Amino acid sequence: MCTIAPSTCSSATAAKSGMDEIKSMARRENRMQREEILAAQRFLQEWYGIDHTPRISEDAQRSIWLLEASAAGSDFDKLFLQQMSLHHYRALAPSVTCTVGSDIEHHQLIRYCSQIIHAQTAGIQDMREMLQKEFGIVDINR
């Protein structure tokens, strides 16, 4: 079991989605998360001399297990959109805290956190629209 960021310790897995839009979204999200992790690690190293390896939260591990156990196709697509919406939602609080609680002299960090907020919010909205269009779900908690 990988407890660090999954994209850093596992190879690509076979696509379970039946929707090209979700496959594209998953690739984009994976790339963006890798870039965000590298930027955060660079900030920590340059500013504070800290080397950090991110860990997967228990919530994220549960989401991965659910997705791995899900049948390919429509069931996976629905679950992916629900789990990723929740994953993005959970990323908002620390990013908001970062924008108002970080050292005011670290303009790069404030910009970085603001970009995460924008990307996560846009991602949630895209996934909510797909859930509504494809599955008739208007509440991401269902």
Coordinates of N, CA, C and O in Angstrom, one line a residue:
M1 N 0.8 -1.2 0.0 CA 0.0 0.0 0.0 C 0.9 1.2 0.0 O 1.8 1.4 0.8
C2 N 0.6 2.1 -0.9 CA 1.3 3.4 -1.0 C 0.7 4.4 -0.1 O -0.5 4.7 -0.2
T3 N 1.5 5.0 0.8 CA 0.9 6.0 1.7 C 1.4 7.4 1.3 O 1.0 8.4 1.9
I4 N 2.3 7.5 0.3 CA 2.7 8.8 -0.2 C 1.8 9.1 -1.4 O 1.0 8.3 -1.8
A5 N 1.9 10.3 -1.9 CA 1.1 10.6 -3.1 C 1.1 9.5 -4.1 O 2.2 9.1 -4.6
P6 N -0.1 9.0 -4.5 CA -0.1 7.8 -5.4 C 0.6 8.0 -6.7 O 1.2 7.1 -7.2
S7 N 0.6 9.2 -7.2 CA 1.2 9.4 -8.5 C 2.7 9.3 -8.4 O 3.4 9.2 -9.5
T8 N 3.3 9.3 -7.2 CA 4.7 9.2 -7.1 C 5.2 7.8 -6.8 O 6.4 7.5 -6.9
C9 N 4.3 6.8 -6.6 CA 4.8 5.5 -6.2 C 4.0 4.4 -7.0 O 4.1 3.2 -6.6
S10 N 3.3 4.8 -8.0 CA 2.5 3.7 -8.7 C 2.6 4.1 -10.2 O 2.7 5.2 -10.6
S11 N 2.4 3.0 -11.0 CA 2.4 3.2 -12.4 C 0.9 3.5 -12.9 O 0.0 3.3 -12.1
A12 N 0.8 3.8 -14.1 CA -0.6 4.1 -14.6 C -1.4 2.8 -14.6 O -0.8 1.7 -14.8
T13 N -2.7 2.9 -14.3 CA -3.5 1.8 -14.3 C -4.5 1.8 -15.5 O -4.6 2.9 -16.1
A14 N -5.0 0.7 -15.9 CA -6.0 0.7 -17.0 C -7.2 1.6 -16.7 O -7.7 1.6 -15.6
A15 N -7.6 2.3 -17.7 CA -8.7 3.2 -17.5 C -10.0 2.4 -17.3 O -10.3 1.4 -18.0
K16 N -10.8 2.8 -16.3 CA -12.0 2.2 -16.0 C -13.2 3.0 -16.5 O -14.3 2.5 -16.5
S17 N -13.0 4.2 -16.8 CA -14.0 5.1 -17.3 C -14.5 4.8 -18.7 O -13.6 4.4 -19.5
G18 N -15.7 4.9 -18.9 CA -16.2 4.8 -20.3 C -16.4 6.1 -21.0 O -16.8 6.2 -22.2
M19 N -16.0 7.2 -20.3 CA -16.2 8.5 -20.9 C -14.8 9.2 -21.2 O -14.0 9.3 -20.2
D20 N -14.6 9.6 -22.4 CA -13.4 10.3 -22.8 C -13.2 11.5 -21.9 O -12.0 11.9 -21.6
E21 N -14.2 12.2 -21.6 CA -14.1 13.5 -20.8 C -13.6 13.2 -19.4 O -12.8 14.0 -18.9
I22 N -14.0 12.1 -18.8 CA -13.5 11.7 -17.5 C -12.0 11.3 -17.6 O -11.2 11.6 -16.8
K23 N -11.7 10.5 -18.6 CA -10.3 10.1 -18.8 C -9.4 11.3 -18.9 O -8.3 11.3 -18.3
S24 N -9.8 12.3 -19.7 CA -9.0 13.5 -19.9 C -8.9 14.2 -18.6 O -7.8 14.7 -18.2
M25 N -10.0 14.3 -17.9 CA -10.0 15.0 -16.6 C -9.1 14.3 -15.6 O -8.3 15.0 -14.9
A26 N -9.1 13.0 -15.6 CA -8.2 12.3 -14.7 C -6.7 12.6 -15.0 O -5.9 12.8 -14.1
R27 N -6.4 12.6 -16.3 CA -5.0 12.8 -16.7 C -4.6 14.3 -16.3 O -3.5 14.5 -15.7
R28 N -5.5 15.2 -16.5 CA -5.3 16.6 -16.2 C -5.1 16.8 -14.7 O -4.2 17.5 -14.2
E29 N -6.0 16.2 -13.9 CA -5.9 16.3 -12.4 C -4.6 15.7 -11.9 O -4.0 16.3 -11.0
N30 N -4.2 14.6 -12.5 CA -3.0 13.9 -12.0 C -1.8 14.8 -12.3 O -0.9 15.0 -11.4
R31 N -1.7 15.4 -13.5 CA -0.6 16.3 -13.9 C -0.6 17.5 -13.0 O 0.4 17.9 -12.4
M32 N -1.8 18.1 -12.7 CA -1.9 19.3 -11.9 C -1.5 19.0 -10.5 O -0.8 19.8 -9.9
Q33 N -1.9 17.9 -9.9 CA -1.5 17.6 -8.6 C 0.0 17.4 -8.4 O 0.6 17.8 -7.5
R34 N 0.6 16.7 -9.4 CA 2.0 16.5 -9.4 C 2.7 17.9 -9.4 O 3.7 18.1 -8.6
E35 N 2.3 18.8 -10.2 CA 2.9 20.1 -10.3 C 2.7 20.9 -9.0 O 3.6 21.6 -8.5
E36 N 1.5 20.8 -8.4 CA 1.3 21.5 -7.1 C 2.2 20.9 -6.0 O 2.7 21.7 -5.2
I37 N 2.3 19.6 -6.0 CA 3.2 19.0 -5.0 C 4.7 19.4 -5.2 O 5.3 19.8 -4.2
L38 N 5.1 19.4 -6.4 CA 6.5 19.9 -6.7 C 6.7 21.3 -6.3 O 7.8 21.7 -5.7
A39 N 5.7 22.2 -6.6 CA 5.9 23.6 -6.2 C 5.9 23.8 -4.7 O 6.8 24.5 -4.2
A40 N 5.0 23.1 -4.0 CA 5.0 23.2 -2.5 C 6.3 22.6 -1.9 O 6.9 23.2 -1.0
Q41 N 6.8 21.5 -2.5 CA 8.1 21.0 -2.0 C 9.2 22.0 -2.2 O 10.1 22.2 -1.4
R42 N 9.2 22.6 -3.4 CA 10.2 23.6 -3.7 C 10.2 24.8 -2.8 O 11.2 25.3 -2.3
F43 N 9.0 25.3 -2.5 CA 8.8 26.4 -1.5 C 9.4 26.0 -0.2 O 10.2 26.8 0.4
L44 N 9.0 24.9 0.3 CA 9.5 24.4 1.6 C 11.0 24.3 1.7 O 11.7 24.7 2.6
Q45 N 11.6 23.8 0.6 CA 13.1 23.6 0.6 C 13.8 25.0 0.5 O 14.7 25.3 1.2
E46 N 13.3 25.8 -0.5 CA 14.0 27.1 -0.7 C 13.8 28.1 0.5 O 14.8 28.8 0.9
W47 N 12.7 28.1 1.1 CA 12.4 29.1 2.2 C 12.8 28.6 3.6 O 13.1 29.4 4.4
Y48 N 12.6 27.3 3.8 CA 12.8 26.8 5.2 C 13.8 25.6 5.3 O 14.0 25.1 6.4
G49 N 14.4 25.2 4.1 CA 15.3 24.0 4.2 C 14.6 22.7 4.6 O 15.3 21.8 5.1
I50 N 13.3 22.6 4.3 CA 12.6 21.4 4.7 C 12.3 20.5 3.5 O 11.9 21.0 2.5
D51 N 12.6 19.2 3.6 CA 12.3 18.2 2.6 C 11.0 17.6 3.1 O 11.0 17.1 4.3
H52 N 10.0 17.5 2.3 CA 8.7 16.9 2.7 C 8.2 16.0 1.6 O 8.2 16.3 0.4
T53 N 7.7 14.8 2.1 CA 7.0 13.9 1.2 C 5.6 13.8 1.6 O 5.3 13.5 2.7
P54 N 4.7 14.2 0.7 CA 3.3 14.2 1.1 C 2.8 12.8 1.4 O 3.2 11.8 0.8
R55 N 1.8 12.7 2.2 CA 1.2 11.5 2.6 C -0.3 11.5 2.2 O -0.9 12.5 2.2
I56 N -0.8 10.3 1.9 CA -2.2 10.2 1.6 C -3.0 10.1 2.8 O -2.8 9.3 3.7
S57 N -4.1 10.9 2.9 CA -5.0 10.9 4.1 C -5.8 9.6 4.1 O -5.9 9.0 3.0
E58 N -6.4 9.3 5.2 CA -7.2 8.1 5.3 C -8.4 8.3 4.4 O -8.9 7.3 3.7
D59 N -9.0 9.5 4.3 CA -10.1 9.8 3.4 C -9.7 9.5 1.9 O -10.5 8.9 1.2
A60 N -8.5 10.0 1.5 CA -8.1 9.8 0.2 C -7.8 8.3 -0.1 O -8.2 7.7 -1.2
Q61 N -7.3 7.6 0.9 CA -7.1 6.1 0.8 C -8.4 5.4 0.5 O -8.5 4.5 -0.3
R62 N -9.4 5.8 1.3 CA -10.8 5.2 1.1 C -11.3 5.5 -0.3 O -11.9 4.6 -0.9
S63 N -11.1 6.7 -0.8 CA -11.6 7.0 -2.1 C -10.9 6.1 -3.1 O -11.5 5.6 -4.1
I64 N -9.6 6.0 -3.0 CA -8.8 5.1 -3.9 C -9.3 3.7 -3.9 O -9.6 3.0 -4.9
W65 N -9.6 3.2 -2.7 CA -10.1 1.8 -2.5 C -11.4 1.6 -3.2 O -11.7 0.6 -3.9
L66 N -12.3 2.6 -3.0 CA -13.6 2.6 -3.6 C -13.5 2.6 -5.1 O -14.2 1.8 -5.8
L67 N -12.7 3.4 -5.6 CA -12.5 3.5 -7.1 C -11.9 2.2 -7.6 O -12.3 1.7 -8.7
E68 N -10.9 1.7 -6.9 CA -10.3 0.4 -7.4 C -11.3 -0.7 -7.4 O -11.3 -1.6 -8.2
A69 N -12.2 -0.8 -6.4 CA -13.2 -1.8 -6.3 C -14.4 -1.7 -7.2 O -15.1 -2.6 -7.4
S70 N -14.6 -0.5 -7.7 CA -15.7 -0.2 -8.6 C -15.6 -0.9 -9.9 O -14.5 -1.1 -10.5
A71 N -16.8 -1.3 -10.4 CA -16.8 -1.9 -11.8 C -16.5 -0.8 -12.8 O -16.9 0.4 -12.6
A72 N -15.9 -1.2 -13.9 CA -15.6 -0.3 -15.0 C -16.9 0.2 -15.6 O -17.9 -0.5 -15.5
G73 N -16.8 1.4 -16.2 CA -18.0 1.9 -17.0 C -18.7 2.9 -16.2 O -18.2 3.7 -15.4
S74 N -20.0 2.9 -16.3 CA -20.9 3.9 -15.7 C -20.8 4.0 -14.2 O -20.8 5.1 -13.6
D75 N -20.7 2.8 -13.5 CA -20.6 2.8 -12.0 C -19.3 3.6 -11.6 O -19.3 4.4 -10.7
F76 N -18.2 3.3 -12.3 CA -17.0 4.0 -12.0 C -17.1 5.5 -12.3 O -16.6 6.3 -11.5
D77 N -17.6 5.8 -13.4 CA -17.7 7.2 -13.8 C -18.5 8.1 -12.7 O -18.0 9.1 -12.3
K78 N -19.6 7.5 -12.3 CA -20.4 8.2 -11.3 C -19.6 8.3 -10.0 O -19.5 9.4 -9.4
L79 N -19.0 7.2 -9.5 CA -18.2 7.2 -8.3 C -17.0 8.2 -8.4 O -16.6 8.9 -7.5
F80 N -16.3 8.2 -9.6 CA -15.1 9.0 -9.8 C -15.5 10.5 -9.6 O -14.9 11.3 -8.9
L81 N -16.6 10.9 -10.3 CA -17.1 12.3 -10.2 C -17.5 12.7 -8.7 O -17.1 13.7 -8.3
Q82 N -18.1 11.7 -8.0 CA -18.5 12.0 -6.6 C -17.2 12.1 -5.8 O -17.1 13.0 -4.9
Q83 N -16.3 11.2 -5.9 CA -15.1 11.1 -5.0 C -14.2 12.3 -5.3 O -13.6 12.9 -4.4
M84 N -14.0 12.6 -6.6 CA -13.1 13.7 -7.0 C -13.7 15.1 -6.6 O -13.0 16.0 -6.2
S85 N -15.0 15.2 -6.6 CA -15.7 16.4 -6.1 C -15.4 16.6 -4.7 O -15.0 17.7 -4.2
L86 N -15.5 15.5 -3.9 CA -15.2 15.6 -2.5 C -13.8 15.8 -2.2 O -13.4 16.6 -1.3
H87 N -12.9 15.2 -3.0 CA -11.4 15.5 -2.8 C -11.1 16.9 -3.1 O -10.4 17.5 -2.3
H88 N -11.7 17.5 -4.1 CA -11.5 18.9 -4.4 C -12.0 19.8 -3.3 O -11.4 20.8 -2.9
Y89 N -13.2 19.5 -2.8 CA -13.8 20.2 -1.7 C -12.9 20.3 -0.5 O -12.7 21.3 0.1
R90 N -12.4 19.1 -0.2 CA -11.5 19.0 1.0 C -10.2 19.8 0.9 O -9.6 20.2 1.9
A91 N -9.8 20.1 -0.4 CA -8.6 20.8 -0.6 C -8.8 22.3 -0.5 O -7.9 23.1 -0.4
L92 N -10.1 22.8 -0.4 CA -10.3 24.2 -0.4 C -10.0 24.8 1.0 O -9.4 25.9 1.0
A93 N -10.3 24.2 2.1 CA -10.0 24.8 3.4 C -8.6 25.1 3.6 O -8.2 26.2 4.0
P94 N -7.6 24.1 3.4 CA -6.2 24.5 3.6 C -5.7 25.5 2.7 O -4.9 26.4 3.0
S95 N -6.3 25.6 1.5 CA -5.8 26.6 0.5 C -6.3 28.0 0.9 O -5.6 29.0 0.7
V96 N -7.6 28.0 1.4 CA -8.1 29.3 1.9 C -7.3 29.8 3.1 O -6.9 31.0 3.2
T97 N -7.0 28.9 4.0 CA -6.2 29.2 5.2 C -4.8 29.7 4.7 O -4.3 30.7 5.3
C98 N -4.3 29.1 3.7 CA -3.0 29.5 3.2 C -3.0 30.9 2.7 O -2.1 31.7 2.9
T99 N -4.1 31.3 2.0 CA -4.1 32.7 1.4 C -4.2 33.7 2.4 O -3.7 34.8 2.3
V100 N -4.8 33.4 3.6 CA -5.0 34.5 4.6 C -4.1 34.3 5.8 O -3.9 35.2 6.6
G101 N -3.5 33.1 5.9 CA -2.6 32.8 7.1 C -1.1 32.7 6.8 O -0.4 32.5 7.7
S102 N -0.8 32.8 5.5 CA 0.6 32.6 5.2 C 1.4 33.9 5.4 O 0.8 35.0 5.5
D103 N 2.7 33.8 5.4 CA 3.6 34.9 5.5 C 3.4 35.9 4.4 O 3.5 35.5 3.2
I104 N 3.0 37.1 4.7 CA 2.6 38.1 3.6 C 3.8 38.3 2.6 O 3.6 38.7 1.5
E105 N 5.0 38.1 3.1 CA 6.1 38.3 2.2 C 6.3 37.2 1.1 O 7.0 37.4 0.2
H106 N 5.6 36.1 1.3 CA 5.7 35.0 0.3 C 4.6 35.1 -0.7 O 3.6 34.4 -0.7
H107 N 4.7 36.1 -1.6 CA 3.7 36.4 -2.6 C 3.5 35.2 -3.5 O 2.3 34.9 -3.9
Q108 N 4.5 34.4 -3.8 CA 4.4 33.2 -4.6 C 3.5 32.2 -4.0 O 2.7 31.5 -4.6
L109 N 3.5 32.1 -2.6 CA 2.7 31.1 -1.9 C 1.2 31.5 -2.0 O 0.3 30.7 -2.2
I110 N 1.0 32.8 -1.8 CA -0.4 33.3 -1.8 C -1.0 33.1 -3.2 O -2.1 32.6 -3.4
R111 N -0.2 33.4 -4.3 CA -0.6 33.2 -5.6 C -0.9 31.7 -5.9 O -1.9 31.3 -6.5
Y112 N 0.0 30.8 -5.4 CA -0.1 29.4 -5.5 C -1.4 28.9 -4.9 O -2.1 28.1 -5.5
C113 N -1.6 29.3 -3.7 CA -2.9 28.9 -3.0 C -4.1 29.4 -3.6 O -5.1 28.7 -3.7
S114 N -4.1 30.6 -4.1 CA -5.2 31.2 -4.8 C -5.5 30.4 -6.1 O -6.7 30.2 -6.5
Q115 N -4.4 30.0 -6.8 CA -4.6 29.2 -8.0 C -5.3 27.9 -7.7 O -6.1 27.4 -8.5
I116 N -4.9 27.3 -6.6 CA -5.5 26.0 -6.2 C -6.9 26.2 -5.9 O -7.8 25.4 -6.3
I117 N -7.3 27.3 -5.2 CA -8.7 27.5 -4.9 C -9.5 27.7 -6.2 O -10.6 27.1 -6.4
H118 N -9.0 28.4 -7.1 CA -9.6 28.6 -8.4 C -9.8 27.3 -9.2 O -10.9 26.9 -9.7
A119 N -8.7 26.5 -9.2 CA -8.7 25.2 -10.0 C -9.7 24.2 -9.3 O -10.5 23.5 -10.0
Q120 N -9.7 24.2 -8.0 CA -10.5 23.2 -7.3 C -12.0 23.6 -7.4 O -12.8 22.7 -7.6
T121 N -12.3 24.9 -7.3 CA -13.7 25.3 -7.5 C -14.2 25.1 -8.9 O -15.3 24.6 -9.1
A122 N -13.4 25.3 -9.9 CA -13.8 25.1 -11.3 C -13.9 23.6 -11.5 O -14.9 23.2 -12.2
G123 N -13.1 22.8 -10.9 CA -13.2 21.3 -11.1 C -14.4 20.8 -10.4 O -15.1 20.0 -11.0
I124 N -14.8 21.3 -9.3 CA -16.0 20.9 -8.6 C -17.2 21.2 -9.5 O -18.1 20.4 -9.6
Q125 N -17.2 22.4 -10.0 CA -18.3 22.8 -10.8 C -18.5 21.9 -12.1 O -19.6 21.5 -12.4
D126 N -17.3 21.7 -12.7 CA -17.3 20.8 -13.9 C -17.9 19.4 -13.5 O -18.7 18.8 -14.3
M127 N -17.4 18.9 -12.4 CA -17.9 17.5 -12.0 C -19.4 17.5 -11.6 O -20.1 16.6 -11.9
R128 N -19.8 18.6 -11.0 CA -21.2 18.7 -10.6 C -22.1 18.7 -11.9 O -23.1 18.1 -12.0
E129 N -21.6 19.5 -12.9 CA -22.4 19.5 -14.1 C -22.4 18.2 -14.8 O -23.5 17.8 -15.4
M130 N -21.3 17.5 -14.8 CA -21.3 16.1 -15.4 C -22.2 15.2 -14.6 O -22.9 14.3 -15.2
L131 N -22.2 15.2 -13.3 CA -23.0 14.4 -12.5 C -24.5 14.7 -12.8 O -25.3 13.7 -12.9
Q132 N -24.9 15.9 -13.0 CA -26.2 16.2 -13.3 C -26.6 15.8 -14.7 O -27.6 15.1 -14.9
K133 N -25.7 16.0 -15.7 CA -26.0 15.7 -17.1 C -26.1 14.2 -17.3 O -27.0 13.7 -17.9
E134 N -25.1 13.4 -16.7 CA -25.0 12.0 -17.0 C -25.8 11.1 -16.1 O -26.2 10.0 -16.4
F135 N -26.0 11.6 -14.8 CA -26.6 10.7 -13.8 C -27.8 11.4 -13.1 O -28.4 10.7 -12.2
G136 N -28.1 12.6 -13.4 CA -29.3 13.3 -12.8 C -29.0 13.6 -11.3 O -30.0 13.8 -10.6
I137 N -27.8 13.7 -10.9 CA -27.4 14.0 -9.5 C -27.1 15.5 -9.4 O -26.2 16.0 -10.1
V138 N -27.8 16.2 -8.6 CA -27.6 17.6 -8.4 C -26.9 17.9 -7.0 O -26.5 19.0 -6.8
D139 N -26.9 16.9 -6.2 CA -26.3 17.1 -4.9 C -25.1 16.1 -4.8 O -25.2 14.9 -4.8
I140 N -23.8 16.7 -4.7 CA -22.6 15.9 -4.7 C -22.5 15.0 -3.5 O -21.7 14.1 -3.5
N141 N -23.3 15.2 -2.5 CA -23.3 14.3 -1.3 C -24.1 13.0 -1.5 O -24.1 12.2 -0.6
R142 N -24.8 12.9 -2.6 CA -25.6 11.7 -2.8 C -24.8 10.6 -3.5 O -23.9 10.8 -4.2

